[in-house]
XYZ file of C-alpha atoms in Angstrom:
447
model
C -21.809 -119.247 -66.843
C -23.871 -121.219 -69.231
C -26.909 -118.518 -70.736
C -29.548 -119.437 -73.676
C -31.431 -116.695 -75.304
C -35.183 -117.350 -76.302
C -35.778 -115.182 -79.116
C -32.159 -114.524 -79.398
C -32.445 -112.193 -83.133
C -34.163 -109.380 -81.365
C -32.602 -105.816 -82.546
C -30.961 -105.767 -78.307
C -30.793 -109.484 -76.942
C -28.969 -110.478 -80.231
C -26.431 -107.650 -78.922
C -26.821 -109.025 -75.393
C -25.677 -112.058 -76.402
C -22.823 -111.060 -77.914
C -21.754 -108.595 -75.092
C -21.906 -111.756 -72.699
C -20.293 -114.060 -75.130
C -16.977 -111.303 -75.224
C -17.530 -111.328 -70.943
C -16.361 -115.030 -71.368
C -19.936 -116.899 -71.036
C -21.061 -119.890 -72.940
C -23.875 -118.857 -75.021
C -26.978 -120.139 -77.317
C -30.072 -118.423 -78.912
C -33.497 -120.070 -80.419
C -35.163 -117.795 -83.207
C -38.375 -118.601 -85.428
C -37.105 -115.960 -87.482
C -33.767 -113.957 -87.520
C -32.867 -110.931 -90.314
C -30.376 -108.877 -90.885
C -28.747 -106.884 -88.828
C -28.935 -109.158 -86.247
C -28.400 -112.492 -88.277
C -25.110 -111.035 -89.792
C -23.882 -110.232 -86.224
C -25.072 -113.368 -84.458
C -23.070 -115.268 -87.555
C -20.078 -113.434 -87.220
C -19.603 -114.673 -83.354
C -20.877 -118.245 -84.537
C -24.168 -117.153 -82.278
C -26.581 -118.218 -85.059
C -28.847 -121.038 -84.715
C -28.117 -123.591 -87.296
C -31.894 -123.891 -87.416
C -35.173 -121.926 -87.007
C -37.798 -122.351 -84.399
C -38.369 -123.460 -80.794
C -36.175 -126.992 -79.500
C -36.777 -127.861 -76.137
C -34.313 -130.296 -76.171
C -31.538 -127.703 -76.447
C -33.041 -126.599 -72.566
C -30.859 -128.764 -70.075
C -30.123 -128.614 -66.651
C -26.445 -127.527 -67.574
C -27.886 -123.814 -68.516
C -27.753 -121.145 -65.504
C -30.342 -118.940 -66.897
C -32.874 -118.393 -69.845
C -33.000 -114.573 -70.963
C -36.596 -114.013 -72.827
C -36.911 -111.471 -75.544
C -40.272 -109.901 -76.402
C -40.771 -111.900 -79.555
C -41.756 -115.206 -77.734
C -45.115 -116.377 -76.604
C -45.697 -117.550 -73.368
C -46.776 -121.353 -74.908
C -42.706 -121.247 -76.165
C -41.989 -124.698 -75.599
C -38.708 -124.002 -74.641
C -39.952 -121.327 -71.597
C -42.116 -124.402 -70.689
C -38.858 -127.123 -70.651
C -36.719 -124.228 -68.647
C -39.635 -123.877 -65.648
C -39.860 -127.921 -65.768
C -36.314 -128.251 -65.462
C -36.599 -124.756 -62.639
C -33.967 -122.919 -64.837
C -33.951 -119.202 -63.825
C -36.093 -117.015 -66.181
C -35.621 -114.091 -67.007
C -36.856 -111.052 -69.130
C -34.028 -108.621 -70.676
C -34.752 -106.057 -67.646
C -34.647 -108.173 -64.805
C -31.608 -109.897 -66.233
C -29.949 -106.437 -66.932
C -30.568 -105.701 -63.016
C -29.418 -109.156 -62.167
C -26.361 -108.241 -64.080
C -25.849 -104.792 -62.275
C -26.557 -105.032 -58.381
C -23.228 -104.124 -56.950
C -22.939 -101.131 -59.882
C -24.290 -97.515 -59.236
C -27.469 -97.798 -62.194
C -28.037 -94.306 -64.010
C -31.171 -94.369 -65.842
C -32.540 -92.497 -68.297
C -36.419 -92.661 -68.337
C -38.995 -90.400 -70.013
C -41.508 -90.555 -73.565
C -38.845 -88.600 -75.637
C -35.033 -87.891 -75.498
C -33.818 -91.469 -73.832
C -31.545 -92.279 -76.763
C -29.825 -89.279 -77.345
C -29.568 -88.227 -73.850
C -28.099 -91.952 -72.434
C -25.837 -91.353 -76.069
C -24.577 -87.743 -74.879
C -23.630 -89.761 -71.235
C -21.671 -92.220 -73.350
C -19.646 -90.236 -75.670
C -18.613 -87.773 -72.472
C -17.625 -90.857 -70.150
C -15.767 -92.347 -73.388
C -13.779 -89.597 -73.902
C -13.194 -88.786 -70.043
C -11.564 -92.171 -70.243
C -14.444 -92.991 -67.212
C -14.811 -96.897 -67.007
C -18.483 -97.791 -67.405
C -21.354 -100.157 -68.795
C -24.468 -99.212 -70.632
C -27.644 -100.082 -72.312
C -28.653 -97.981 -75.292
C -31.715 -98.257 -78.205
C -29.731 -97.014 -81.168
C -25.846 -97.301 -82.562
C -23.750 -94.666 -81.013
C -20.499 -93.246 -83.063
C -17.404 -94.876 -81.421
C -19.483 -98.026 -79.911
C -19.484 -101.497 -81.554
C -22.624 -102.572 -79.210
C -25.819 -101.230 -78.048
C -25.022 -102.917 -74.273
C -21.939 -104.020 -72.377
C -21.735 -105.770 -69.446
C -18.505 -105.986 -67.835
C -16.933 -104.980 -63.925
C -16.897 -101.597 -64.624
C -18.614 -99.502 -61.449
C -21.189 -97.721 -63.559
C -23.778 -98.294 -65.912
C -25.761 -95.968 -67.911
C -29.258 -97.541 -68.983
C -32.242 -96.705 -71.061
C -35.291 -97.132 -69.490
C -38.208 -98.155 -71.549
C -41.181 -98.122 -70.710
C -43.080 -100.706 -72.566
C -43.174 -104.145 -70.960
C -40.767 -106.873 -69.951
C -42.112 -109.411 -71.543
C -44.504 -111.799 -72.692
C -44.456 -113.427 -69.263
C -43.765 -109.476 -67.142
C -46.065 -107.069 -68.321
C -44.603 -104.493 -65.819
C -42.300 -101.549 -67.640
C -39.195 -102.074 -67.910
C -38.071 -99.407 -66.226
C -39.198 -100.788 -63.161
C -36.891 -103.439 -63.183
C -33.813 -100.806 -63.078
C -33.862 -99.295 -59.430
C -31.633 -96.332 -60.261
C -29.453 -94.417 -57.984
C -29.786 -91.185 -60.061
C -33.026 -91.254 -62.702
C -33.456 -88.764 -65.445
C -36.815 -88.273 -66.196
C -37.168 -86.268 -70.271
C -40.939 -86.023 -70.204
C -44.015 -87.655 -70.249
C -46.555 -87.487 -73.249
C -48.668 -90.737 -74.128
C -47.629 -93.450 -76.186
C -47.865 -97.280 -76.601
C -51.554 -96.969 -76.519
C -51.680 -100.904 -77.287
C -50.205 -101.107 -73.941
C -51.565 -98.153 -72.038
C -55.295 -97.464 -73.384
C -55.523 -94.318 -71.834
C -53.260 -91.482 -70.455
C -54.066 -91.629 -67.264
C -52.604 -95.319 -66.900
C -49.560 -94.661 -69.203
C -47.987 -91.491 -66.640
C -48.938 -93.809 -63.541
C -46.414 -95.839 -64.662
C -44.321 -93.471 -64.475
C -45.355 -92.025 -60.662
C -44.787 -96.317 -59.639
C -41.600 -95.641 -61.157
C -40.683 -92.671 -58.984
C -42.260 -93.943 -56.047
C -39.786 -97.464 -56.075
C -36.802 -95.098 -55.771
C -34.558 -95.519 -52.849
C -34.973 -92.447 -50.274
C -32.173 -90.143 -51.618
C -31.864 -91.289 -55.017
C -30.939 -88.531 -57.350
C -33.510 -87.517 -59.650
C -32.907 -85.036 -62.606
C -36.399 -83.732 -64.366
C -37.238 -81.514 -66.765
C -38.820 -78.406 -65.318
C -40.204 -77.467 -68.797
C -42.192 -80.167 -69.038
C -45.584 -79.634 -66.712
C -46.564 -83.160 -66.907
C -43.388 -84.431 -65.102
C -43.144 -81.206 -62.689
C -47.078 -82.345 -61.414
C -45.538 -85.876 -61.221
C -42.428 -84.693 -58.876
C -44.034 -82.618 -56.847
C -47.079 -85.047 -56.227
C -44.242 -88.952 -56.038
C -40.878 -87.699 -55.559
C -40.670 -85.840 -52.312
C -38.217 -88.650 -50.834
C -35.652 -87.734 -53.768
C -33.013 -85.366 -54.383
C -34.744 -83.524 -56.763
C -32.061 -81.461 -59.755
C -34.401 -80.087 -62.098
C -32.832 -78.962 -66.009
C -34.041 -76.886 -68.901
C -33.228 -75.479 -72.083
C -30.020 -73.585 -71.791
C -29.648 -70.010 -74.074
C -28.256 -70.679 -77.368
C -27.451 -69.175 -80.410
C -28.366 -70.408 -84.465
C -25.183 -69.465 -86.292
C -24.382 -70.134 -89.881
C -22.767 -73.340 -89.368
C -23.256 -74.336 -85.660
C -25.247 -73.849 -83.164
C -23.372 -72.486 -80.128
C -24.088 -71.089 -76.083
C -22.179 -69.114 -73.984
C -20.876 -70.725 -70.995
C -18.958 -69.493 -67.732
C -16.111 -70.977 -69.306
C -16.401 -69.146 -72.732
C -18.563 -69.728 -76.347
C -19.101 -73.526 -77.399
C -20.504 -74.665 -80.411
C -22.040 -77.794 -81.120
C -22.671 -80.423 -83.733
C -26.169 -80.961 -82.571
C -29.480 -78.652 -82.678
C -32.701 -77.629 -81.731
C -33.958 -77.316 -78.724
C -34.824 -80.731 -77.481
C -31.629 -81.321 -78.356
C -30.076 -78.922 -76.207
C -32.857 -79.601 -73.569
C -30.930 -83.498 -73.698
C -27.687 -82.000 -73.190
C -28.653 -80.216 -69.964
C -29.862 -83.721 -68.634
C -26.988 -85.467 -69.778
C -24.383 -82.567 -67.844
C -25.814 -82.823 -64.773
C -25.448 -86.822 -65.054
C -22.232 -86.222 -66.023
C -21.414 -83.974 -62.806
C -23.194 -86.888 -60.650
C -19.624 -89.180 -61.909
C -17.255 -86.210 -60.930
C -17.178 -84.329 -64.254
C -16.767 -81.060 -64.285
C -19.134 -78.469 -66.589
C -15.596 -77.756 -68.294
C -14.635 -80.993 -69.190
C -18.111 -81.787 -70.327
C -18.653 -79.088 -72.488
C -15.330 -80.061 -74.073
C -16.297 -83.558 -75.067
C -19.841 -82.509 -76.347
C -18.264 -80.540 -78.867
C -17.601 -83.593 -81.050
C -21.038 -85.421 -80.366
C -22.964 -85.776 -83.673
C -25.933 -87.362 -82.713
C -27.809 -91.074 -82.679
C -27.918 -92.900 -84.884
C -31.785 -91.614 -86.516
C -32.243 -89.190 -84.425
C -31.771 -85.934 -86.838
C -28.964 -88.235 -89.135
C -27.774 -86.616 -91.649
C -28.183 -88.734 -94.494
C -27.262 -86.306 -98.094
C -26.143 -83.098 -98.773
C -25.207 -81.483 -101.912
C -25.618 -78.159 -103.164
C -28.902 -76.399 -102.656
C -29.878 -79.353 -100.564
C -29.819 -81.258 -97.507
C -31.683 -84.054 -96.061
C -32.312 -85.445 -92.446
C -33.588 -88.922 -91.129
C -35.223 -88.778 -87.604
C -36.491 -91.533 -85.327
C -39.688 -89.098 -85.093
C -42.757 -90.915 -84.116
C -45.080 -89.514 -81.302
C -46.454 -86.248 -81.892
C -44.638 -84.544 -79.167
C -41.226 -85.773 -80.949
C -42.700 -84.577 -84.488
C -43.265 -81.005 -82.963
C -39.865 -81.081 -81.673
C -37.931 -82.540 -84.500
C -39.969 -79.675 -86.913
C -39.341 -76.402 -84.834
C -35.468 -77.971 -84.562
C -35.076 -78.141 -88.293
C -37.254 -74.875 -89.231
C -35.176 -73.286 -86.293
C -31.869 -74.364 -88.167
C -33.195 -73.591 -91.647
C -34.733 -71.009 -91.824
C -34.454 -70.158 -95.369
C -34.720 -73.515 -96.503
C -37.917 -75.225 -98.278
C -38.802 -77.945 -96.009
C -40.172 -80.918 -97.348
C -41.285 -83.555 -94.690
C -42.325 -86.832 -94.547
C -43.626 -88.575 -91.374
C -44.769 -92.545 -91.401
C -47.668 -93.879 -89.511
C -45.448 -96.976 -88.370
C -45.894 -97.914 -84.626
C -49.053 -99.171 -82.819
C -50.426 -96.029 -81.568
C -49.653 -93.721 -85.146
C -52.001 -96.754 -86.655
C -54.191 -96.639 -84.634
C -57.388 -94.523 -85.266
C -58.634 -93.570 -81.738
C -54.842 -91.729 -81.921
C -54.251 -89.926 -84.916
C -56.520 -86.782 -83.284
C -52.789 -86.473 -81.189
C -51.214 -85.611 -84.187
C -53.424 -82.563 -85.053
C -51.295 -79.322 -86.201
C -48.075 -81.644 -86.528
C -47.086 -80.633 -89.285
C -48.421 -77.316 -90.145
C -44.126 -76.059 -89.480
C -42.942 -77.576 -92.874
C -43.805 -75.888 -96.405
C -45.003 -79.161 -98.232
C -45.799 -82.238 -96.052
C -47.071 -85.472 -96.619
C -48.091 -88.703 -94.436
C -47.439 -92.535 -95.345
C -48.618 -95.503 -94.186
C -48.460 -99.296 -95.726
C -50.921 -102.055 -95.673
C -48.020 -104.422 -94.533
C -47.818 -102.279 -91.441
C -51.310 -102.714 -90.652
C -51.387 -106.607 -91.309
C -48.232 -107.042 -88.801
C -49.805 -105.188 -86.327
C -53.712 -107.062 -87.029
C -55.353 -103.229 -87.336
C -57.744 -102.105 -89.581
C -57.787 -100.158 -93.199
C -57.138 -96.415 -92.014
C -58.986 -93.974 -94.619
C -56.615 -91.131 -96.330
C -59.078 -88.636 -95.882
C -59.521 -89.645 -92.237
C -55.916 -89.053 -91.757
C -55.616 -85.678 -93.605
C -58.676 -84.708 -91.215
C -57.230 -85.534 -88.109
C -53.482 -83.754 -88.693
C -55.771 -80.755 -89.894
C -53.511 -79.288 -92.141
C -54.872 -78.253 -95.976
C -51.562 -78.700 -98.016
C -50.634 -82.339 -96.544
C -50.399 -85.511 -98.918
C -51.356 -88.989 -97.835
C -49.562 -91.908 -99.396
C -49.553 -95.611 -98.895
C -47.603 -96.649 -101.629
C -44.098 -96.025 -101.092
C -43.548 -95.730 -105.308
C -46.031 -93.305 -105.149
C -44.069 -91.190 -102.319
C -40.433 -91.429 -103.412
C -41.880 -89.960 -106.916
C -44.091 -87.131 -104.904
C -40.441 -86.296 -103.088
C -37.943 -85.905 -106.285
C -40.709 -83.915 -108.147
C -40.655 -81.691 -105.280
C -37.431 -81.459 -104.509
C -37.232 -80.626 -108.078
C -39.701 -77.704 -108.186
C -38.930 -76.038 -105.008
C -38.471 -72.339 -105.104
C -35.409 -72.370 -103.082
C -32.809 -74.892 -101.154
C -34.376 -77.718 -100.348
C -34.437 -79.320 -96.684
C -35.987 -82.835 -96.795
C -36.817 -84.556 -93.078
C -38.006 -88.126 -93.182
C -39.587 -88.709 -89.624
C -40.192 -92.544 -88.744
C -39.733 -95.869 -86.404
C -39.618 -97.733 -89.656
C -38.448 -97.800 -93.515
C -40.933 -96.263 -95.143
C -41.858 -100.112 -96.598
C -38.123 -99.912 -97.606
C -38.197 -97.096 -99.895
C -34.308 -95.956 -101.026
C -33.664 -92.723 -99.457
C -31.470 -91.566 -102.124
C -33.286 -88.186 -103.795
């Protein structure tokens, strides 16, 4: 099987490449532009294009399919040479699904919680020594790749909802036809794709409604936007609703009692725990039992961002979080004040994706982060230019989170300085979150 990759340095096709190279496939990639991590990677499998930009001539009749990431137009003269030539096509989803009709598809869908619930899956299945495939949007402890595609029965997939691709504006997600669908919650995002609410959760009722009669789906019952969603598109489903289990804060763990006896956990907060649920009863679905899973959680520390621990010393600890939509801010705050209590919490949240940046949706973010004792806001004019929106106004910021003691930065010199002096005068121990999709314009994170 002979595969090229249009826009082959994306943060997953560059991994998809490699996965299929180690299946035994001839591969090749086109890039405009390729960094690092995926330019390392891609080099180290001799995946890299010698050159930059868009050949057509490298599209020939000997190539089975084209795979097309997100970061090519729909001009790409090479997507123009492949439908000429009537090469196959294909975005990452629909490939993905090509890749997995004769495996039972387990996908995890939902605004919040897909990566650390489809990484909870993993790590169980791994350590059950359970055979399987998967499709993840962060680097997992114990994994070498975000995706693998091999024979194994099962795969576990992330379901995204933003689109295909430049040519299939549908969701990904509804590319996946799952046999049993998790579904974490639904709060609006990607508001450069879905203007309003209202057309960002239909997505999500198309989604349930394309699901096989007696497909499995697990929902959150806490959240009311999905219960309104099941009762109203999922009445041909086997419906397993989850929700927060009880569990205790300790001094160095958080644990919860169990039939089987007291566990704790390397993980908290309650999202967190509220993930866990989802990913046991998944984890039942494959013929583990609540004994076994309980026993391989134990040792799960987490995605990678999502609540990493990046420094300790002491009288001080810090976090990095993956913390982007409001409804993940409020979570990732209550999880760290929760686990903290006595702790000074300094955090730091970047305006980074689309919808943060964009003015008609900072009013979501009002109250965000009135749980922290000294916050503060940053946003970069490089992130605006990438993503062609206008100047945003400090104040207009500071107005629209509605909280009196946060600082707005947008200079990331300014910001790192604002955090040691803080750290520095803090009445007590010091717990610093940094909440954010990007790099804080590549500020060190070393305080």
């Amino acid at each position: 099987m002979y595969i090229h990759f249009i826009a082959v340095g994306g943060a997953i096709m560059h991994q998809l490449a490699i996965a299929l190279q180690n299946k035994g496939y001839k591969i090749t990639g086109s890039d405009d532009e390729i960094t690092d991590p995926a330019k390392t990677n891609l080099a180290k499998k001799d995946l890299l294009p010698p050159s930059f930009g868009w050949f057509p001539e490298k599209i020939t009749k000997e190539i089975d399919a084209v795979i097309l990431g997100m970061h090519a137009k729909g001009d790409n003269p090479e997507i123009l040479r492949a439908k000429e030539l009537g090469i196959p096509v294909y975005s990452f989803p629909e490939y993905i699904y090509e890749a997995s009709k004769n495996k039972q598809r387990i996908v995890v869908a939902g605004s919040h919680g897909k990566t650390t619930t489809t990484s909870m899956i993993m790590h169980v299945l791994r350590d059950r020594k359970i055979d399987f495939d998967y499709l993840v949007g962060a680097k997992v402890e114990g994994f070498d790749l975000s995706v693998k595609i091999s024979d194994a029965p099962v795969i576990i997939l992330e379901g995204d909802e933003y689109p295909a691709s430049v040519l299939e504006k549908r969701p990904k997600i509804h590319f996946y036809h799952p046999h049993v669908s998790v579904l974490t919650g639904i709060a609006w995002d990607h508001v450069n794709v879905f203007p309003t609410y209202e057309f960002y959760k239909e997505q999500f009722a198309i989604y349930l409604r394309d699901m096989q009669p007696e497909s499995t789906l697990i929902y959150n019952a806490e959240d009311k936007e999905v219960v309104s969603l099941v009762l109203d598109e999922a009445k041909h489903l086997k419906q397993m609703p989850y929700a927060t289990p009880s569990f205790k804060v300790e001094q160095d763990a958080v644990t919860l009692d169990t039939t089987d006896g007291k566990v704790s956990l390397q993980i908290f907060g309650g999202h967190n725990l509220q993930n866990m649920e989802a990913a046991r009863k998944v984890c039942n679905s494959l013929g583990v039992t609540d004994v076994a899973f309980y026993q391989s959680i134990r040792s799960f520390t987490g995605a990678a961002r999502r609540l990493e621990k990046i420094n300790e010393r002491e009288g001080f600890i810090a976090y990095r979080d993956f913390a982007h939509a409001p409804s993940k801010l409020n979570a990732t705050l209550k999880a760290v004040r929760e686990r903290y209590p006595d702790h000074y919490l300094i955090a730091c949240f970047e305006l980074h994706t689309f919808s943060s940046l964009s003015e008609q949706f900072l009013s979501q973010y009002k109250n965000c982060m009135d749980a922290c004792d000294k916050p503060a806001v940053f946003y970069s004019a490089h992130a605006l230019a990438l993503k062609g929106l206008p100047a945003l106004n400090p104040d207009e910021i500071k107005e629209n989170f509605d909280n009196a003691t946060l600082t707005v930065f947008n200079q990331k010199d300014a910001l790192q300085q604002w955090i040691a002096e803080s750290i520095q005068n803090a009445p007590k121990p010091v717990c610093l979150l940094l909440m954010s999709s990007g790099t804080f314009d590549g500020m060190g994170f070393e305080f």
